[in-house]
mmCIF file of C-alpha atoms (C1' of nucleotides) in Angstrom:
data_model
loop_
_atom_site.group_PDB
_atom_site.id
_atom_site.type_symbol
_atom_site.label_atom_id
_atom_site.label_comp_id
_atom_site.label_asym_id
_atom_site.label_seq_id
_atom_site.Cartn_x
_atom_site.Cartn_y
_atom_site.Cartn_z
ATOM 1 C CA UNK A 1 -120.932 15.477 93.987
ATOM 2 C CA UNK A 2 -117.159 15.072 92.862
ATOM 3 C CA UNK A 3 -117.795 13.935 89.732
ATOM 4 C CA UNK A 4 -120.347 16.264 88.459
ATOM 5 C CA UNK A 5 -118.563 19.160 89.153
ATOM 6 C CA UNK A 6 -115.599 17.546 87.275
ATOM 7 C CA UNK A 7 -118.107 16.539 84.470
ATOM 8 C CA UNK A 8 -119.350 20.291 84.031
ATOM 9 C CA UNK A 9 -115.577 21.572 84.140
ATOM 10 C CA UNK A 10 -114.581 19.709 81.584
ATOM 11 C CA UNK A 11 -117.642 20.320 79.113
ATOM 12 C CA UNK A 12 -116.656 23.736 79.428
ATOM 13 C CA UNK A 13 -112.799 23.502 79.644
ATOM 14 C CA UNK A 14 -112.162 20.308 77.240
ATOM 15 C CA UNK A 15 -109.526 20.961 74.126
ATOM 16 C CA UNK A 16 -110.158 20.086 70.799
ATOM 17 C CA UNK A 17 -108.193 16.989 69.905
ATOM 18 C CA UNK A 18 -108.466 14.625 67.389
ATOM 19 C CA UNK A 19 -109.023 11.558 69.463
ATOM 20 C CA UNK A 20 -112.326 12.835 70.904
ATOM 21 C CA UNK A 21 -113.569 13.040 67.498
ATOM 22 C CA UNK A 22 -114.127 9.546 66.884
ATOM 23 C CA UNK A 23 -115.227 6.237 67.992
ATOM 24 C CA UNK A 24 -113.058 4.405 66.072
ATOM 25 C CA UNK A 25 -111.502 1.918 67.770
ATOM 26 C CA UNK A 26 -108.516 1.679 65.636
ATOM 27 C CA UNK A 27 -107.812 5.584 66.011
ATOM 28 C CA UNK A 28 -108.463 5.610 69.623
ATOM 29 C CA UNK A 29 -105.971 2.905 70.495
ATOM 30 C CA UNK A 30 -103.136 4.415 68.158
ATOM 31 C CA UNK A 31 -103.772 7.282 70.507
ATOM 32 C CA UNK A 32 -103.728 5.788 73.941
ATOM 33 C CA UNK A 33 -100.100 4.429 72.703
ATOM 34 C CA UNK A 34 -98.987 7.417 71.674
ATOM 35 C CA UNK A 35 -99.759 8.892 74.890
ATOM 36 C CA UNK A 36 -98.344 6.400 77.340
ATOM 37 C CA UNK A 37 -96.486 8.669 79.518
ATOM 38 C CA UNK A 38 -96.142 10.727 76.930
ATOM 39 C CA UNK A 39 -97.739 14.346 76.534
ATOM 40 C CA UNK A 40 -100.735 15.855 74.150
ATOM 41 C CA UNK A 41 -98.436 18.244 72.758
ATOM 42 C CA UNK A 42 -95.637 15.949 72.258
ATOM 43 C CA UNK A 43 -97.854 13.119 71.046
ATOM 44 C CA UNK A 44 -100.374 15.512 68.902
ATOM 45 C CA UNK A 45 -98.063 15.371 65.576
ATOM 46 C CA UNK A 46 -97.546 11.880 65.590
ATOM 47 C CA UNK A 47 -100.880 10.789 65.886
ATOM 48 C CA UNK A 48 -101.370 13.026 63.153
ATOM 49 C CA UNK A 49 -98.864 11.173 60.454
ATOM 50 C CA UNK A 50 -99.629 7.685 62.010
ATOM 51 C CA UNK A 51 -103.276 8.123 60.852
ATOM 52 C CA UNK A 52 -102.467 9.387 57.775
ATOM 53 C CA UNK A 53 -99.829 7.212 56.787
ATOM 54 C CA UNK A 54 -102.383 4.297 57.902
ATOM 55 C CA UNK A 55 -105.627 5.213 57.479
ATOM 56 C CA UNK A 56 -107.334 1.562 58.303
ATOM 57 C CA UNK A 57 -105.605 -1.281 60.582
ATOM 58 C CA UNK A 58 -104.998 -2.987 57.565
ATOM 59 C CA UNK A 59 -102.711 -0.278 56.192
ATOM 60 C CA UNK A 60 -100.633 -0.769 60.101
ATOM 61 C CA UNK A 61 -100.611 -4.407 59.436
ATOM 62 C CA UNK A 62 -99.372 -4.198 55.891
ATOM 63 C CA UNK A 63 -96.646 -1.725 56.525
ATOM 64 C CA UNK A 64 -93.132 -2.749 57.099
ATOM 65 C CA UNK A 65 -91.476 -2.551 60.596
ATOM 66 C CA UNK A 66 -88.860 -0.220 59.699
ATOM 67 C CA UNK A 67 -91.164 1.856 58.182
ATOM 68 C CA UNK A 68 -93.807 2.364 61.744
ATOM 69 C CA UNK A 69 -90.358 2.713 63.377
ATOM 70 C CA UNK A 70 -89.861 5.453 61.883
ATOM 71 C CA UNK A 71 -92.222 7.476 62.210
ATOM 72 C CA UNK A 72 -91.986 6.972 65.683
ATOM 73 C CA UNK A 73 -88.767 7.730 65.434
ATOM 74 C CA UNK A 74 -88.132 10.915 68.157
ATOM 75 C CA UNK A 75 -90.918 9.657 70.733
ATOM 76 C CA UNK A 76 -88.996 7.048 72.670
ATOM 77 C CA UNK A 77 -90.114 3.921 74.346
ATOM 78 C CA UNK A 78 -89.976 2.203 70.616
ATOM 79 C CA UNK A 79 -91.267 -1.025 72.106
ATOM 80 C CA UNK A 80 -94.439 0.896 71.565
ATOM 81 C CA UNK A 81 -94.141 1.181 68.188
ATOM 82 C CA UNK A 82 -93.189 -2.398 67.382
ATOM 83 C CA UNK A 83 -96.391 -3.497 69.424
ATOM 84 C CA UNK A 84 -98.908 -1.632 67.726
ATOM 85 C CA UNK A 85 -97.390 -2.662 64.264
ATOM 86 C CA UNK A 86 -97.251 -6.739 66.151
ATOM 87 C CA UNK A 87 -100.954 -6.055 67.413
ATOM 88 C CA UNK A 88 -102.298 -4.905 64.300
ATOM 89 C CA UNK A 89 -101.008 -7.666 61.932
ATOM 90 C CA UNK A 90 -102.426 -9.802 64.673
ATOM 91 C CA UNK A 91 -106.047 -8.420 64.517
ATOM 92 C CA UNK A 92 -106.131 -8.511 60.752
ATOM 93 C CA UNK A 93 -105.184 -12.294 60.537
ATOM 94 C CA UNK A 94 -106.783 -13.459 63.501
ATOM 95 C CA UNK A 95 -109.915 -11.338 64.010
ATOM 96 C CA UNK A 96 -110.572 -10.141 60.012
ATOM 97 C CA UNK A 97 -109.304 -6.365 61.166
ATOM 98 C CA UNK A 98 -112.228 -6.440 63.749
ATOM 99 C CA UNK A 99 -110.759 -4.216 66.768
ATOM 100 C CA UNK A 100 -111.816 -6.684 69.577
ATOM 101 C CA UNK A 101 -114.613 -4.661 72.194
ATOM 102 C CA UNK A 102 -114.637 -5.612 75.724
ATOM 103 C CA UNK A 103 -112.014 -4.813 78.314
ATOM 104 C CA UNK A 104 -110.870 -8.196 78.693
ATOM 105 C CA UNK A 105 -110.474 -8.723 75.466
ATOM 106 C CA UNK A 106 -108.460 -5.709 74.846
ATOM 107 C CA UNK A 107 -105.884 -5.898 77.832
ATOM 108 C CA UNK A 108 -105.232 -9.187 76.115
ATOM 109 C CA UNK A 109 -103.334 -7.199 72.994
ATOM 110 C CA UNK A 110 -99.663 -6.716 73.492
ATOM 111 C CA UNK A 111 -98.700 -3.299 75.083
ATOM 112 C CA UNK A 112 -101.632 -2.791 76.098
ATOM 113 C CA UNK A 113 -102.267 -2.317 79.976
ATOM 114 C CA UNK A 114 -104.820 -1.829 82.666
ATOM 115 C CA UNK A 115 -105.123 1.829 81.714
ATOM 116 C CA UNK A 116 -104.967 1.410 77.938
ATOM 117 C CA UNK A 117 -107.473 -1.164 77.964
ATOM 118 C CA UNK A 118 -110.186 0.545 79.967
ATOM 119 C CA UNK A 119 -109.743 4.018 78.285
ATOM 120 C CA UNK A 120 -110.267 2.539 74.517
ATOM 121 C CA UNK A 121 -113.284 -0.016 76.161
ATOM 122 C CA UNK A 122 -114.537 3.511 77.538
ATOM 123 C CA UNK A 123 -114.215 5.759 74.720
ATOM 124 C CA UNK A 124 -114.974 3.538 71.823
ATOM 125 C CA UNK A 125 -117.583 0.807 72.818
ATOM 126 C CA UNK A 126 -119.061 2.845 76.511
ATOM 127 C CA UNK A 127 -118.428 0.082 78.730
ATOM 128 C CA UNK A 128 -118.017 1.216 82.922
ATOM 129 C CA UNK A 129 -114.857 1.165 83.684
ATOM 130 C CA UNK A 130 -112.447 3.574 85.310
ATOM 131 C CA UNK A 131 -109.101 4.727 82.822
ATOM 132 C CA UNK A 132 -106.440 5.141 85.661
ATOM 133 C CA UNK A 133 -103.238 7.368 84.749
ATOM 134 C CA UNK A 134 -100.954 9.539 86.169
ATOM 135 C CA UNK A 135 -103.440 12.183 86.223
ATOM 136 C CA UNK A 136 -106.432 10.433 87.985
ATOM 137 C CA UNK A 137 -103.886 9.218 90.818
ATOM 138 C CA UNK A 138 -103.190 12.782 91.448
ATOM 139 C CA UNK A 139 -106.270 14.262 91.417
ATOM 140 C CA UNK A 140 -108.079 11.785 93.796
ATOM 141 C CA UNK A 141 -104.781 11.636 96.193
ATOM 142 C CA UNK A 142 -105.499 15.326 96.900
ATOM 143 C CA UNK A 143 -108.959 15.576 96.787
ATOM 144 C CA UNK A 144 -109.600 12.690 99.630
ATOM 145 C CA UNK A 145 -105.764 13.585 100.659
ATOM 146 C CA UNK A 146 -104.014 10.009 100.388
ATOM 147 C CA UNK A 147 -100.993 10.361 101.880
ATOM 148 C CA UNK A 148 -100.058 6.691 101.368
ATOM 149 C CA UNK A 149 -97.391 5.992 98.620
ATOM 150 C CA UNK A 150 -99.324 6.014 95.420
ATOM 151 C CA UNK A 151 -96.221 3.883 93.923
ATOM 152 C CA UNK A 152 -97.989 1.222 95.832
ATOM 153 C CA UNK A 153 -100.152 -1.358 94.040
ATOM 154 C CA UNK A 154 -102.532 -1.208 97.283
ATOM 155 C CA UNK A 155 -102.737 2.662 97.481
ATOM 156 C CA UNK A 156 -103.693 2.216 93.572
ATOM 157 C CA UNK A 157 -106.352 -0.335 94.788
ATOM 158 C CA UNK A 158 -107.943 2.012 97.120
ATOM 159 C CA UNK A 159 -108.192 4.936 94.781
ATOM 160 C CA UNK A 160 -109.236 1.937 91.885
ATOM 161 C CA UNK A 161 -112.384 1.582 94.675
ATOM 162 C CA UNK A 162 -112.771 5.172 95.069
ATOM 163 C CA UNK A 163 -113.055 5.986 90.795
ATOM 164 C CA UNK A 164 -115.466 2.541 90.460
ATOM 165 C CA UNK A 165 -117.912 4.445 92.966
ATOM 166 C CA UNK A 166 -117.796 7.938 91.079
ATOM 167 C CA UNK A 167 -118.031 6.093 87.258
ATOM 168 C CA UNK A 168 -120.698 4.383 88.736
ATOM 169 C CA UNK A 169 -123.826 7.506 88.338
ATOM 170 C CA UNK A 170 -122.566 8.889 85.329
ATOM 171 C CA UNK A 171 -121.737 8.715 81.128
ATOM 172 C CA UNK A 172 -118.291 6.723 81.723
ATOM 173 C CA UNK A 173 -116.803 7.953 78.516
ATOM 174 C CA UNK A 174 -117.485 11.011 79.496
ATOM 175 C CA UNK A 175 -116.046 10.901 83.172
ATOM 176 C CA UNK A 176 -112.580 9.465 81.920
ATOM 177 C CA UNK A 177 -112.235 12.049 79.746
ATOM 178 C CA UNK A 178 -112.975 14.608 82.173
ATOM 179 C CA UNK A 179 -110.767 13.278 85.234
ATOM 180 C CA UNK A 180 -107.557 13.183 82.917
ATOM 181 C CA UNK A 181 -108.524 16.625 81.248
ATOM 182 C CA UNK A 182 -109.019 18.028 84.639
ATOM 183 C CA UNK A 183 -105.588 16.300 86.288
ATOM 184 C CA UNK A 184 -103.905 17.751 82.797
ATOM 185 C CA UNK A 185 -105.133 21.510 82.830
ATOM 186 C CA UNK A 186 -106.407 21.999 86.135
ATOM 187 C CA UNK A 187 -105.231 19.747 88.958
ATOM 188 C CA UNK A 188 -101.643 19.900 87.055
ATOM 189 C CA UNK A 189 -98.247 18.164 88.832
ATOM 190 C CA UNK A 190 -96.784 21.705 90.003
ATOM 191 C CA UNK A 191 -98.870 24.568 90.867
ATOM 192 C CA UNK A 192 -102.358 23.491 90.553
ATOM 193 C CA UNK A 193 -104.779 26.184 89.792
ATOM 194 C CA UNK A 194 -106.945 26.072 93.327
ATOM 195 C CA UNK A 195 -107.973 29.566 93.102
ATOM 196 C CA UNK A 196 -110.326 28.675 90.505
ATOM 197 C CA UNK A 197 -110.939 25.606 91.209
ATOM 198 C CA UNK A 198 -114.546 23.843 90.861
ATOM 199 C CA UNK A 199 -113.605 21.283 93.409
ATOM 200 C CA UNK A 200 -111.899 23.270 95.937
ATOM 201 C CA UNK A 201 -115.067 22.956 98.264
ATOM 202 C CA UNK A 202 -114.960 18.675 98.216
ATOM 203 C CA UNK A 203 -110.892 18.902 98.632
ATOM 204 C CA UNK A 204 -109.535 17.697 102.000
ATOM 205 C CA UNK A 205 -105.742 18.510 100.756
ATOM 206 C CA UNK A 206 -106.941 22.440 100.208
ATOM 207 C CA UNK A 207 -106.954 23.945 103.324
ATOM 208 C CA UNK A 208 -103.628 23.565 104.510
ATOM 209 C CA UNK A 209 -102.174 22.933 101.369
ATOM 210 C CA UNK A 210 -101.564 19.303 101.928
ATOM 211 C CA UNK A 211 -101.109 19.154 97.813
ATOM 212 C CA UNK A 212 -98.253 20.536 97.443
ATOM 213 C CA UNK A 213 -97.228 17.088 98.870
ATOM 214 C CA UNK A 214 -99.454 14.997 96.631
ATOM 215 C CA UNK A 215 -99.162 12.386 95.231
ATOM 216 C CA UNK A 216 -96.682 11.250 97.668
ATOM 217 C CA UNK A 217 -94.166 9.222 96.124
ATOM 218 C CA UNK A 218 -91.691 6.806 98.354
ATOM 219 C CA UNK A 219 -89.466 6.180 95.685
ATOM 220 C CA UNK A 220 -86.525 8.172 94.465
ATOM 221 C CA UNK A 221 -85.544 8.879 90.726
ATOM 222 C CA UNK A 222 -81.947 7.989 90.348
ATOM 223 C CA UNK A 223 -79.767 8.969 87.286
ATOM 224 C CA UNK A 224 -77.116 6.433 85.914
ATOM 225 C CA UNK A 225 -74.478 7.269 83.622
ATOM 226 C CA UNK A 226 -73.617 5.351 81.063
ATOM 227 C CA UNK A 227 -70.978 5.924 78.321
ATOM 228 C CA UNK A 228 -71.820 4.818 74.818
ATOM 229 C CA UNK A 229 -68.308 4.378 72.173
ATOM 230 C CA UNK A 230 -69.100 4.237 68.067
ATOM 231 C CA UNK A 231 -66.839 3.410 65.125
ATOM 232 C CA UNK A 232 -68.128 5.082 61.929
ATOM 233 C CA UNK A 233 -66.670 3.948 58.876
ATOM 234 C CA UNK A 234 -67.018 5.278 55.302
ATOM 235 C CA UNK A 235 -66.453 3.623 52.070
ATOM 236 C CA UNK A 236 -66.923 6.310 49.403
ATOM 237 C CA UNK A 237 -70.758 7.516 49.874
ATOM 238 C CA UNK A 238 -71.845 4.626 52.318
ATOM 239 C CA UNK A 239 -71.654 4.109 55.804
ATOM 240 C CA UNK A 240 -71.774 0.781 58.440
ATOM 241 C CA UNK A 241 -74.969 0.645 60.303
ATOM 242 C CA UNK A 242 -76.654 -2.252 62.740
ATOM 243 C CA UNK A 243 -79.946 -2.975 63.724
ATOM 244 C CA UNK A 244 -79.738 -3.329 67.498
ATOM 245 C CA UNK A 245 -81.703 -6.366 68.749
ATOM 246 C CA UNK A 246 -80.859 -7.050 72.029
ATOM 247 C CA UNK A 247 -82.684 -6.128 74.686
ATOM 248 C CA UNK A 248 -81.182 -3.113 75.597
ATOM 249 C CA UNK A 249 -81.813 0.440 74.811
ATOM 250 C CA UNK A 250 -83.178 1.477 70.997
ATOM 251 C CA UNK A 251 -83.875 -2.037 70.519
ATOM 252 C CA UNK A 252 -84.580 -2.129 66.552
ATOM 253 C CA UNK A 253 -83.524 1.154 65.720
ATOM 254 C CA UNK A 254 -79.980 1.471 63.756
ATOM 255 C CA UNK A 255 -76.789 2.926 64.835
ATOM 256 C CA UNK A 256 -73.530 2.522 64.295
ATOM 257 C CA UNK A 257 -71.544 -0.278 65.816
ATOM 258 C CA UNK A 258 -70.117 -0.288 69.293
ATOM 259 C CA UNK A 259 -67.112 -0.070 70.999
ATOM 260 C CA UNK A 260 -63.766 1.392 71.730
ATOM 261 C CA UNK A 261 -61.473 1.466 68.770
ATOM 262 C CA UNK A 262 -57.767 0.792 69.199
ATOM 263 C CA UNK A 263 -56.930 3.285 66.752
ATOM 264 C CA UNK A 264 -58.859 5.742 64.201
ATOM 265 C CA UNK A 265 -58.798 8.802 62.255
ATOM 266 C CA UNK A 266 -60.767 10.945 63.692
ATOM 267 C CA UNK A 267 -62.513 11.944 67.554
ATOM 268 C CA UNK A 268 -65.294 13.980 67.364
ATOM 269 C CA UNK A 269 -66.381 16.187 70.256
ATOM 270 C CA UNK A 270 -68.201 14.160 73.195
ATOM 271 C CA UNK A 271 -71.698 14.486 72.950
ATOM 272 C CA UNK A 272 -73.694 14.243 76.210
ATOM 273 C CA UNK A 273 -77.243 12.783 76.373
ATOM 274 C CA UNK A 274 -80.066 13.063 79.173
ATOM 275 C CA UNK A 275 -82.706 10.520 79.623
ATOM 276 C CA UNK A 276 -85.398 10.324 82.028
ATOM 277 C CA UNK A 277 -82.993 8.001 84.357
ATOM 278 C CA UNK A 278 -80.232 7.883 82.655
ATOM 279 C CA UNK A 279 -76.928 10.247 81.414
ATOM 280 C CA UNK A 280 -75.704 9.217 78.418
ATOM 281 C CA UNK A 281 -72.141 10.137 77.205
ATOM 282 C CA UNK A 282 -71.345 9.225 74.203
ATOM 283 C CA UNK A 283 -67.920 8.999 71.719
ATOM 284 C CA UNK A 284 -67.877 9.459 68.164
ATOM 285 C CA UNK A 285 -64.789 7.666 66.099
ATOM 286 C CA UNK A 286 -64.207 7.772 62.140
ATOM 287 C CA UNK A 287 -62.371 4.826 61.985
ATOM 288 C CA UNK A 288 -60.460 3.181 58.884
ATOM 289 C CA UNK A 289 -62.509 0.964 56.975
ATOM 290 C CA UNK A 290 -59.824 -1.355 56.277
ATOM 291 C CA UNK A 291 -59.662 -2.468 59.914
ATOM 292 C CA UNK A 292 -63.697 -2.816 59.717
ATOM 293 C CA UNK A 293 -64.550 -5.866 61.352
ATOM 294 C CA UNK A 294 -67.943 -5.178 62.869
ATOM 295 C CA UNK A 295 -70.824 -6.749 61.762
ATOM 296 C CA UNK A 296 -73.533 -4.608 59.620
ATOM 297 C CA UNK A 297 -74.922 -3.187 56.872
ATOM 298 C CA UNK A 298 -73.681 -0.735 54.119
ATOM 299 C CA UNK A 299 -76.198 2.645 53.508
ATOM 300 C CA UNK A 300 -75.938 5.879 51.518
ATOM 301 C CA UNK A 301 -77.046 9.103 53.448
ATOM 302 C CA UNK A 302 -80.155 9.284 51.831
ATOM 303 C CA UNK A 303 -80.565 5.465 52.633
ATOM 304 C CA UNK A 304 -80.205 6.234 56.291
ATOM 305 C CA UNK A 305 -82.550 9.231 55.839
ATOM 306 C CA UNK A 306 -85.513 6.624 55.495
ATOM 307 C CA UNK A 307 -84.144 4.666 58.240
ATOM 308 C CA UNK A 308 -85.490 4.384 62.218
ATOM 309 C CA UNK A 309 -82.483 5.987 64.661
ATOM 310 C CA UNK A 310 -81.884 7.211 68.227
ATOM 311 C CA UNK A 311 -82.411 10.750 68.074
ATOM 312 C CA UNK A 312 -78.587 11.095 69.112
ATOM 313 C CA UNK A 313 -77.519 9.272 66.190
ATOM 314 C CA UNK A 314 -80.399 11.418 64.017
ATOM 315 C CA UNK A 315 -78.646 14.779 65.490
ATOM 316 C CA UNK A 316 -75.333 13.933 64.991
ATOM 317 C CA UNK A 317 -75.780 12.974 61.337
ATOM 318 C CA UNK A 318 -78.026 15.973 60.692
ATOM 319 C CA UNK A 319 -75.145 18.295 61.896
ATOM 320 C CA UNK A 320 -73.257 16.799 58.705
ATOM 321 C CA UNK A 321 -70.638 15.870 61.071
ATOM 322 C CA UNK A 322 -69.241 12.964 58.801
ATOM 323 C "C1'" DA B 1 -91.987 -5.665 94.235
ATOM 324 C "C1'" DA B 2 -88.481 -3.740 91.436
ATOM 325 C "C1'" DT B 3 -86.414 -2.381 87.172
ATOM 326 C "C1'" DG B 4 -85.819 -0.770 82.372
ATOM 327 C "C1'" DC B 5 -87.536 1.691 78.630
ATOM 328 C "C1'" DG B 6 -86.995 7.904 75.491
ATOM 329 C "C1'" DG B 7 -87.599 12.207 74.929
ATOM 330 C "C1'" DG B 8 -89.420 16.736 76.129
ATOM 331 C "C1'" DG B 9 -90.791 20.454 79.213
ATOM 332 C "C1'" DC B 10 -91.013 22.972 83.426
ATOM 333 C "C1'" DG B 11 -89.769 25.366 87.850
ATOM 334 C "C1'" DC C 1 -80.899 19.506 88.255
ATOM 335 C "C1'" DG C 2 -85.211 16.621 89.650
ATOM 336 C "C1'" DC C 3 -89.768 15.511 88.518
ATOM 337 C "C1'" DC C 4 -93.566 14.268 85.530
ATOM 338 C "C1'" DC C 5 -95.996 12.915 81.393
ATOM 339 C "C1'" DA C 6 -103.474 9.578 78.828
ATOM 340 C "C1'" DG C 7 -97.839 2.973 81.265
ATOM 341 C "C1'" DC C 8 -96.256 -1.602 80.119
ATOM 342 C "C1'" DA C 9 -93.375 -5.806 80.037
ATOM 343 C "C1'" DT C 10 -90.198 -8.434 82.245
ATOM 344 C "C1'" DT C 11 -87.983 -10.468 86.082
#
DNA sequence: AATGCGGGGCG
DNA sequence: CGCCCAGCATT
């Protein structure tokens, strides 16, 4: 069967990480956050400082927002960050701190999805119910070769059926941890590593090499520019920042404020920024604080240190630039 | 069903 | 350069 042979692969193939160390509900859901589409060895450090920094759920709960911003600050997607720091204040005051232990319960907690919510019901309380990522699309696509968009809800159905019926004979903890493993090290995106593959007898995609097209995908990634202006003004050792809180990009994190200025002191070079669908250009202008009238705050560089930022804004200030 | 949300790494 | 990563919320 499928999922043996997965099972044995993994006990013998698994890395050490921290996450598999523990049942702790609280740890393990700090973890599946930090990894939404994110990966291990991007992820690793900051699960590292967030459970150091916040040892309990009631450390999370009592921290301040700028502060969990922070040290998220580099890993993207902050809306994360400001729902795990929502979700754990909630938790404390409405459930004691008691990290709530069923499935539907859990997918109940802000950010946290179909995926989410199964792998921490899984992991942490053993209930049977298939964790569905990027990886475990891939590897089933290929295995029973679905050529069928998998960035279709019903394609996701079918292989939803297909992981129910291999969960369904063995530890379920166990098997999540294996499939994702084995899409992660084995069964990866780009050159998957058939050769020595445990698998390769069960896989309809292998003999012709039908995975080098799966997953198939229907839609296209397009990349749209955008161009980004900001007016930095100085008065002695302090500088204008804003918290941005619309719903836009960076959404709580500070910057400096926007737009084109009619005059200024100073251009700096153009500094050009890639996302994962977006090109970001963006303008630097010292501009003369006497014509300042932006909305903001006033912060020393060792103020701004301690502050959440894009990582453009972090870059171009760490080049001492102004 | 479609779109927006970051940043990093790889071929 | 395009694609993908232990996805989710919003519309």
């Amino acid at each position: 069967m499928v999922q043996n042979r997965i099972i044995s692969w993994y006990l013998q193939n698994k890395r050490s990480l921290p996450w598999r160390n523990t049942e702790n509900p609280y740890f393990i859901w700090i973890s599946e956050i930090i990894l939404q589409q994110t990966r291990v060895a991007q992820g690793l450090p900051y699960f590292e400082r967030f459970v150091a920094q916040y040892p309990t759920i009631f450390d999370l709960a009592a921290a301040p927002e700028d502060e969990v911003l922070r040290l998220w600050q580099g890993l993207g997607y902050y809306s994360r960050g400001r729902n795990l720091h929502q979700t754990a204040k909630y938790i404390v005051e409405h459930h004691k701190g008691v990290f709530p232990n069923s499935y539907q319960e859990i997918i109940s907690l802000k950010g946290v999805g179909p995926y989410t919510a199964a792998a921490i019901a899984s992991f942490a309380f053993k209930e049977r119910i298939p964790a569905i990522d990027g990886n475990v699309l891939r590897v089933i696509s290929r295995i029973l070769r679905i050529e069928s968009p998998i960035d279709s809800p019903v394609t996701q159905k079918e292989i939803r059926n297909i992981a129910e019926e291999w969960i369904s004979t063995v530890e379920p903890d166990t098997f999540n941890q294996a499939m994702m493993e084995f899409g992660a090290i084995q069964c990866t995106p780009k050159a998957p590593l058939c050769e020595t593959c445990p698998v390769q007898v069960y896989c309809l995609s292998y003999p012709d090499k039908a995975y080098l097209n799966l997953p198939f995908k229907a839609k296209k990634t397009k990349i749209q520019e955008r161009e980004l202006y900001y007016k930095i003004y100085r008065k002695g050792n302090q500088y204008l920042l804003k918290q941005r809180k619309n719903s836009d990009i960076w959404k709580s994190l500070y910057d400096f404020p926007e737009g084109k200025p009619e005059t200024y002191l100073k251009e700096y070079p153009t500094a050009t920024h890639l996302l994962s669908h977006r090109k970001l250009q963006i303008h630097f202008y010292a501009c003369e604080p006497s014509e300042q009238a932006d909305e903001g705050t006033w912060f020393t560089l060792d103020e701004i240190e301690e502050l959440p930022k894009p990582k453009v804004i972090d870059d171009f200030i760490r080049k001492k630039l102004i």
